[in-house]
Coordinates of C-alpha atoms in Angstrom, one line a residue:
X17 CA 11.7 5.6 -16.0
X18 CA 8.4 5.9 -17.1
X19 CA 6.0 3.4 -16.0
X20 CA 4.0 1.5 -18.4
X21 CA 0.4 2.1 -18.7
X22 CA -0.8 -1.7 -19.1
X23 CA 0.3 -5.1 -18.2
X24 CA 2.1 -6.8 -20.9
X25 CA 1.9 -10.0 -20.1
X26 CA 0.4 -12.7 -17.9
X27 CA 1.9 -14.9 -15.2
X28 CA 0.9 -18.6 -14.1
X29 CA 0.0 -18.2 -10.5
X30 CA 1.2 -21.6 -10.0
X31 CA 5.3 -20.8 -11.4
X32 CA 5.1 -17.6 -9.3
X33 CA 3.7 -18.4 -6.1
X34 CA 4.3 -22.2 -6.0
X35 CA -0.1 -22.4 -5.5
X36 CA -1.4 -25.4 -6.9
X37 CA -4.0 -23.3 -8.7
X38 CA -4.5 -22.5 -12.9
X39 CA -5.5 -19.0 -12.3
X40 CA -3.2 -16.6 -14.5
X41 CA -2.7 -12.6 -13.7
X42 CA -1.5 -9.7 -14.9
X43 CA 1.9 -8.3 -14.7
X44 CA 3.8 -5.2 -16.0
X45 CA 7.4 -6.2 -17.8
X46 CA 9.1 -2.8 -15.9
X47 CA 9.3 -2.1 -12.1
X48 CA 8.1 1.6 -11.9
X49 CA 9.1 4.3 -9.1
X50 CA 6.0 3.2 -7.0
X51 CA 6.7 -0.9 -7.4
X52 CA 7.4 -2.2 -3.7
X53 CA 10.8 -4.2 -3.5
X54 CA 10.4 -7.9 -3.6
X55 CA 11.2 -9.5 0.2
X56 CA 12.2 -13.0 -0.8
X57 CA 12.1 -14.5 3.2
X58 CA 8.3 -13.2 2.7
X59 CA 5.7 -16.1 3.2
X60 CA 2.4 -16.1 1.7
X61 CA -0.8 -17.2 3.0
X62 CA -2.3 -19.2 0.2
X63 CA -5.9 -18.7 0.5
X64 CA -5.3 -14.8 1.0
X65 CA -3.1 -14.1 -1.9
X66 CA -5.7 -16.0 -3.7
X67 CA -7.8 -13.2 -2.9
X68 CA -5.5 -10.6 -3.4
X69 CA -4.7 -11.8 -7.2
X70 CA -8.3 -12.3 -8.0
X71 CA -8.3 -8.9 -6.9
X72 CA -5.7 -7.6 -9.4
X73 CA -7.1 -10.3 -12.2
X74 CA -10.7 -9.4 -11.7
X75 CA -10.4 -6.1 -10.5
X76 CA -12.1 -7.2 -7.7
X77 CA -12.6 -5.2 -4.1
X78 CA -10.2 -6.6 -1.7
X79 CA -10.2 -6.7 2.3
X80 CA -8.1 -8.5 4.7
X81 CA -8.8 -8.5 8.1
X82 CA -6.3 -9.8 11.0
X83 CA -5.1 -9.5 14.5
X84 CA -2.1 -6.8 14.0
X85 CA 1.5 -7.9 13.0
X86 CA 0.2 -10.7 10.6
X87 CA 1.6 -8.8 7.7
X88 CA -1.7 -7.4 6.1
X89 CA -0.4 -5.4 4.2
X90 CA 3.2 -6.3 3.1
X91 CA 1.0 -9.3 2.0
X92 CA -0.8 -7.0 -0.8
X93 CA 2.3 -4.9 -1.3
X94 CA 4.6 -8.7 -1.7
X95 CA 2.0 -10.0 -4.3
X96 CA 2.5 -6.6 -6.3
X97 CA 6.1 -6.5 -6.7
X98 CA 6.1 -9.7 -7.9
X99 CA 3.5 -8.6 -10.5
X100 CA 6.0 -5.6 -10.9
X101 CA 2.3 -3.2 -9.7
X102 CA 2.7 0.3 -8.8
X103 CA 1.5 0.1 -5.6
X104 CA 0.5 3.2 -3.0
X105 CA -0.4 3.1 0.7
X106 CA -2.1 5.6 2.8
X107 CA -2.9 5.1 6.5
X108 CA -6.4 6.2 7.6
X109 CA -5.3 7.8 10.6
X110 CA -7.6 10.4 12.2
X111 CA -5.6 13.0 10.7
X112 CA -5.7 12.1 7.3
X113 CA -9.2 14.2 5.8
X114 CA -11.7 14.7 3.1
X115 CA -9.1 17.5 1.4
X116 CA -6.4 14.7 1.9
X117 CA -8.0 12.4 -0.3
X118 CA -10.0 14.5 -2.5
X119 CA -7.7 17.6 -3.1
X120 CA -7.9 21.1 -2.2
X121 CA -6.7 24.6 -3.7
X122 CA -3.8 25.5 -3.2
X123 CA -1.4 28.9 -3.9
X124 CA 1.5 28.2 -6.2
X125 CA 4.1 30.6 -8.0
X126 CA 3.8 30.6 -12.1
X127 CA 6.0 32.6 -14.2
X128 CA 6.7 35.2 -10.8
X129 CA 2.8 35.7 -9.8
X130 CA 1.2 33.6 -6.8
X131 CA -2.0 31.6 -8.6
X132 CA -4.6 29.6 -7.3
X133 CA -4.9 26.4 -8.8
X134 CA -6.2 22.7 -7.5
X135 CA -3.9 19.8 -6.2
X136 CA -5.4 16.3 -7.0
X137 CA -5.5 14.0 -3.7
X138 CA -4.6 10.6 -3.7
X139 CA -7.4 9.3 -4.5
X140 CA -8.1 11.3 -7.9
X141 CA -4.4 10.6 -8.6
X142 CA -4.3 7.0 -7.8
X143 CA -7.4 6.4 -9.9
X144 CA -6.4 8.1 -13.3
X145 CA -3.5 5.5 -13.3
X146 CA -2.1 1.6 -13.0
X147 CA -2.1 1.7 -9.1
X148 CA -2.9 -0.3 -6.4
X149 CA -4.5 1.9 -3.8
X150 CA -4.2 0.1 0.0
X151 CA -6.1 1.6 2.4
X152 CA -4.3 0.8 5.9
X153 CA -6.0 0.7 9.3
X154 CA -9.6 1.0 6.9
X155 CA -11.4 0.9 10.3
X156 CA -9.7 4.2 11.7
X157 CA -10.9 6.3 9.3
X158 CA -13.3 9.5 10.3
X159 CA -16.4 9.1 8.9
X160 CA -16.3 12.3 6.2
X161 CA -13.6 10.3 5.1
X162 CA -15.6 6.9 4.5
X163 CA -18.5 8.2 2.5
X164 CA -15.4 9.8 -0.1
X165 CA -14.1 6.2 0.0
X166 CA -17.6 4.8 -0.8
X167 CA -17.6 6.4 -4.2
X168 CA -15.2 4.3 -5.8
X169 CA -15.7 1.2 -4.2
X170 CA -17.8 -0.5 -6.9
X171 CA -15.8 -1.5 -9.6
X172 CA -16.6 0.5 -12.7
X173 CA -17.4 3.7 -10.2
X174 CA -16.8 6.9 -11.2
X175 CA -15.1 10.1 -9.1
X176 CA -16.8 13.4 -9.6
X177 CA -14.3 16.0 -8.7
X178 CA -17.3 19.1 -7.7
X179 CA -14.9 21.5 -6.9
X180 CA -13.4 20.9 -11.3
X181 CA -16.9 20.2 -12.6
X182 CA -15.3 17.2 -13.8
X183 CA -16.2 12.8 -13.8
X184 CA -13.1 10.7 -13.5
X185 CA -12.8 7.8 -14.9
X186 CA -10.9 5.0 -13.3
X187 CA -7.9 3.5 -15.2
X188 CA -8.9 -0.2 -16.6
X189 CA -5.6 -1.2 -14.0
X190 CA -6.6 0.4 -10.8
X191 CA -7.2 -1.4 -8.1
X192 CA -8.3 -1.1 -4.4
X193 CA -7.4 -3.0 -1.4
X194 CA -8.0 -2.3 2.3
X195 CA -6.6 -3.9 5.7
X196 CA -8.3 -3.5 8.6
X197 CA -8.0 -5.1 12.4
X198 CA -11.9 -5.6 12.8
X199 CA -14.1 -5.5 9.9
X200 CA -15.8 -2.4 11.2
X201 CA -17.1 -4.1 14.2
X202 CA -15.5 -1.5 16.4
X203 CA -13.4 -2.0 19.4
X204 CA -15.1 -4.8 21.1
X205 CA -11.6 -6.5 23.2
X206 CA -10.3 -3.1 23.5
X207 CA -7.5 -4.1 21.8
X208 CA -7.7 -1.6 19.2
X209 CA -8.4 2.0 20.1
X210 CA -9.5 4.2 17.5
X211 CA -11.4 1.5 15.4
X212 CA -14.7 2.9 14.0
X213 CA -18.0 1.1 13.7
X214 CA -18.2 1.1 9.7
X215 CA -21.3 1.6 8.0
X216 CA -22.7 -2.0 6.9
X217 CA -23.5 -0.4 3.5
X218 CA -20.2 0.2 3.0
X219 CA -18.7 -2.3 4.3
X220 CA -21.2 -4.6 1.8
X221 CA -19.1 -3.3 -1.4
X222 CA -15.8 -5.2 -0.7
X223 CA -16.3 -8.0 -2.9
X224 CA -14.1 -10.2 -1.0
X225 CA -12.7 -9.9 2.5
X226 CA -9.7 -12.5 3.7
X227 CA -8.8 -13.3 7.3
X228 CA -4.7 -13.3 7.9
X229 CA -4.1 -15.4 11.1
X230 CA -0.8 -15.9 12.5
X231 CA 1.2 -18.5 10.8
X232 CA 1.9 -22.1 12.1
X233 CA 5.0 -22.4 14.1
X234 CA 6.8 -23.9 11.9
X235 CA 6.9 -20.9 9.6
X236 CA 7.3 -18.4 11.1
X237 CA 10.1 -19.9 12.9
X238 CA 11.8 -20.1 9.1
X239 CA 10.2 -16.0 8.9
X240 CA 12.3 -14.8 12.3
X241 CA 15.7 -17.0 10.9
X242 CA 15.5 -15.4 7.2
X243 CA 15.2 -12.2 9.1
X244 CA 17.6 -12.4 11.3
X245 CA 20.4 -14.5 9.2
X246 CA 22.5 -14.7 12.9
X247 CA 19.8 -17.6 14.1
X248 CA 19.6 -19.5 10.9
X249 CA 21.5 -22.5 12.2
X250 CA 20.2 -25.4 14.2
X251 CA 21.0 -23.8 17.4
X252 CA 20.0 -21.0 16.6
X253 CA 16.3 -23.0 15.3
X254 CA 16.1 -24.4 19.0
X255 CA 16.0 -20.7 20.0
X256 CA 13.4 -19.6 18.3
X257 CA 11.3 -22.1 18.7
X258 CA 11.5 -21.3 22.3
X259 CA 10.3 -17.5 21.4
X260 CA 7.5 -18.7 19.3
X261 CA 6.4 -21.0 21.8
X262 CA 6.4 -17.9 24.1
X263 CA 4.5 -15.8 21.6
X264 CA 2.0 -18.8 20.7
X265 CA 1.3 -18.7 24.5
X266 CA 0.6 -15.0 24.9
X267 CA -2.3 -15.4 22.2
X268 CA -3.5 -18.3 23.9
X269 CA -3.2 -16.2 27.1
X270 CA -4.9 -13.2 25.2
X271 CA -7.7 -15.4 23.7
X272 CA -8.9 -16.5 27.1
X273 CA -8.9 -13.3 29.0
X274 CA -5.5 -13.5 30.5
X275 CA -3.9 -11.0 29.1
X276 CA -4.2 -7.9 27.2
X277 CA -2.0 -7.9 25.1
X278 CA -0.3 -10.2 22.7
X279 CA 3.3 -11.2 20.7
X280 CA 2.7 -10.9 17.0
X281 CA 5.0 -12.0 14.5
X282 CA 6.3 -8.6 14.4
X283 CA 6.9 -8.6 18.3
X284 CA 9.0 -11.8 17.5
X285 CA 11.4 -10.1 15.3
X286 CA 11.9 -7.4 17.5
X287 CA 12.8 -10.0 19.8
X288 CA 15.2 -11.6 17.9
X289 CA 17.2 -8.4 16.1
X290 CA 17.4 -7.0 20.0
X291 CA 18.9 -10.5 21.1
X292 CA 21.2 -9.9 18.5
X293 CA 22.3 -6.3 20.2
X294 CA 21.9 -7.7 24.0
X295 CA 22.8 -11.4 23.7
X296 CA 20.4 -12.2 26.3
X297 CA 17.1 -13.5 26.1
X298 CA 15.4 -12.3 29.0
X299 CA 17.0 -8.9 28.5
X300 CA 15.8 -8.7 25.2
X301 CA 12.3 -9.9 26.0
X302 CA 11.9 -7.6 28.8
X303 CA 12.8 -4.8 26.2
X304 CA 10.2 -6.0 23.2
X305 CA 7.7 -7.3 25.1
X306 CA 7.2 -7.7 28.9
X307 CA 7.4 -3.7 30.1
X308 CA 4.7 -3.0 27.1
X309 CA 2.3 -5.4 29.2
X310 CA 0.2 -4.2 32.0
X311 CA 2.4 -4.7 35.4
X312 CA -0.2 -7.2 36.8
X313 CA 0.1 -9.1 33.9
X314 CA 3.9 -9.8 33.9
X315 CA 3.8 -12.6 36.3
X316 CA 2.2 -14.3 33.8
X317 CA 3.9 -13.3 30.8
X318 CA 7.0 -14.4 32.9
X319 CA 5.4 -18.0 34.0
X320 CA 5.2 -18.5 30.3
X321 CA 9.1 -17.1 29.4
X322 CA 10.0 -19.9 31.9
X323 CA 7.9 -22.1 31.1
X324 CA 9.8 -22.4 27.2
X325 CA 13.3 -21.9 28.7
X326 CA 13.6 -23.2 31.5
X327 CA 15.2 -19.8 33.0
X328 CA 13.6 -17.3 35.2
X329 CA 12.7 -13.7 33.2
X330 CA 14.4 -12.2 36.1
X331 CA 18.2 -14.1 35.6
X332 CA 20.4 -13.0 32.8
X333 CA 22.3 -15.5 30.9
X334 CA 24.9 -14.2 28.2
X335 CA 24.5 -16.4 24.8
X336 CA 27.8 -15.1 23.6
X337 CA 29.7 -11.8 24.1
X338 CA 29.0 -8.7 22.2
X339 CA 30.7 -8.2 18.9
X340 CA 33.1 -5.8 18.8

């Protein structure tokens, strides 16, 4: 199926997201190839997909910032299948280049003879067309790679392809977003190896940048059960509450110096699908969590494990046997 070119309609923010707001966006009336599949246990921030939408209404710029495992960007990728937007991400790893994103020459066979001709990069193909373009791990990226990112960051900003003597226009439906652990501060807690120091400039043409913190207990409690289907009853609820309260004390933990490292929602789930495999808590904490922690550090992590269930780390206590 081809996918359409334009929206063809427009969508009350408010009947979509349930977000008491009167702000309407775009939406295509097909899912395309490149259309994420909608998670319906997904739970959105509301002040951050504000952001994201003004982003695909306004064509607006788009950053969001956040401790890993916060959902970053699933968030941006959620928002666009519900808006049924083509939607590409690329992770600015340090192996990802200038050629990567721009395009490069390459030898291809026509009619039985090899031929030289060029090979758009993502960047010139994403542009020429109804995309959202999500730039992961933004501050990883080598700087060569940056200043080819800075051309299109202002809205109307065109692409000069040098090597084709040739201006690209951006599609009327582009759009750009970007997540990023530090705002191109750098590594300053060493949490996050690899992170650049991002020129200010640069940094200055995101026209809006939201912060994704970790959700209240409550939901994402309701995030691991819809995930994990096997805990959604009440005792199941107990149980997870007990691995939240664990995670909520690792950041605590974290945010004071004590550790370094941290349970993000993402650690959570882990958790929870391996406690499906190992029917034992400690087991399965020891497995998602406890032996990625330094070792002086697991007395700790441990006090805090018994701390919300009453059982040493170190004990192991079957839940149920193993389905067969």
């Amino acid at each position: 199926m081809t996918a359409p070119l334009h929206p063809g309609r427009m969508l009350r923010v408010r009947d979509l997201f349930g977000i008491d707001s009167d702000l309407t966006v775009p939406a295509f009336g097909e899912r395309g190839e490149h259309v994420p599949e909608i998670d319906p246990a997904y739970r959105f921030n509301r002040d951050v997909t504000l952001a994201i939408l003004a982003g695909f209404r306004h064509n607006r710029r788009v950053m969001v910032q956040g401790l890993h495992g916060t959902g970053k960007s699933t968030h941006i990728e959620q928002v666009a299948a519900r808006l049924n937007w083509p939607c590409v991400r690329l992770n600015l790893d340090g192996h990802v280049s200038r050629l990567d994103l721009v395009g490069k020459d390459v030898v291809v066979l026509r009619e039985g003879r090899q031929v030289t001709e060029f090979q758009e990069g993502i960047v010139p193909w994403a542009l020429q067309r109804p995309v959202a373009l999500i730039f992961d791990e933004y501050d990883a990226g080598r700087p060569d790679v940056m200043f080819v990112i800075q051309r299109i960051l202002e809205r109307e900003g065109r692409f000069t392809l040098m090597d084709q003597n040739r201006v690209l226009q951006p599609h009327p439906f582009f759009r750009l977003f970007a997540t990023a652990n530090t705002v191109g501060l750098g590594n300053l807690n060493g949490l996050y190896h690899g992170a650049q120091r991002l020129n200010h400039a640069q940094i200055d043409r995101w026209n809006i940048v939201a912060s994704l913190n970790y959700l209240p207990a409550g939901e994402e409690i309701a995030i691991v059960q819809a995930r994990v289907p096997s805990l959604a009853d009440a005792a199941g609820g107990k149980l997870v509450a007990s691995m939240v309260a664990v995670a909520d004390l690792t950041r605590k933990g974290f945010a004071a110096g004590d550790l370094s490292a941290l349970m993000s929602p993402r650690t959570v789930i882990t958790w929870a699908e391996n406690l499906e495999i190992f029917r034992d808590p400690a087991l399965a904490f020891r497995l998602s969590f406890v032996n990625k922690c330094d070792e002086a550090e697991r007395p700790l992590v441990a006090e805090y494990f018994q701390r919300c269930f009453d059982l040493e780390l170190e004990e192991s206590q079957q839940l149920a046997a193993p389905d067969r």
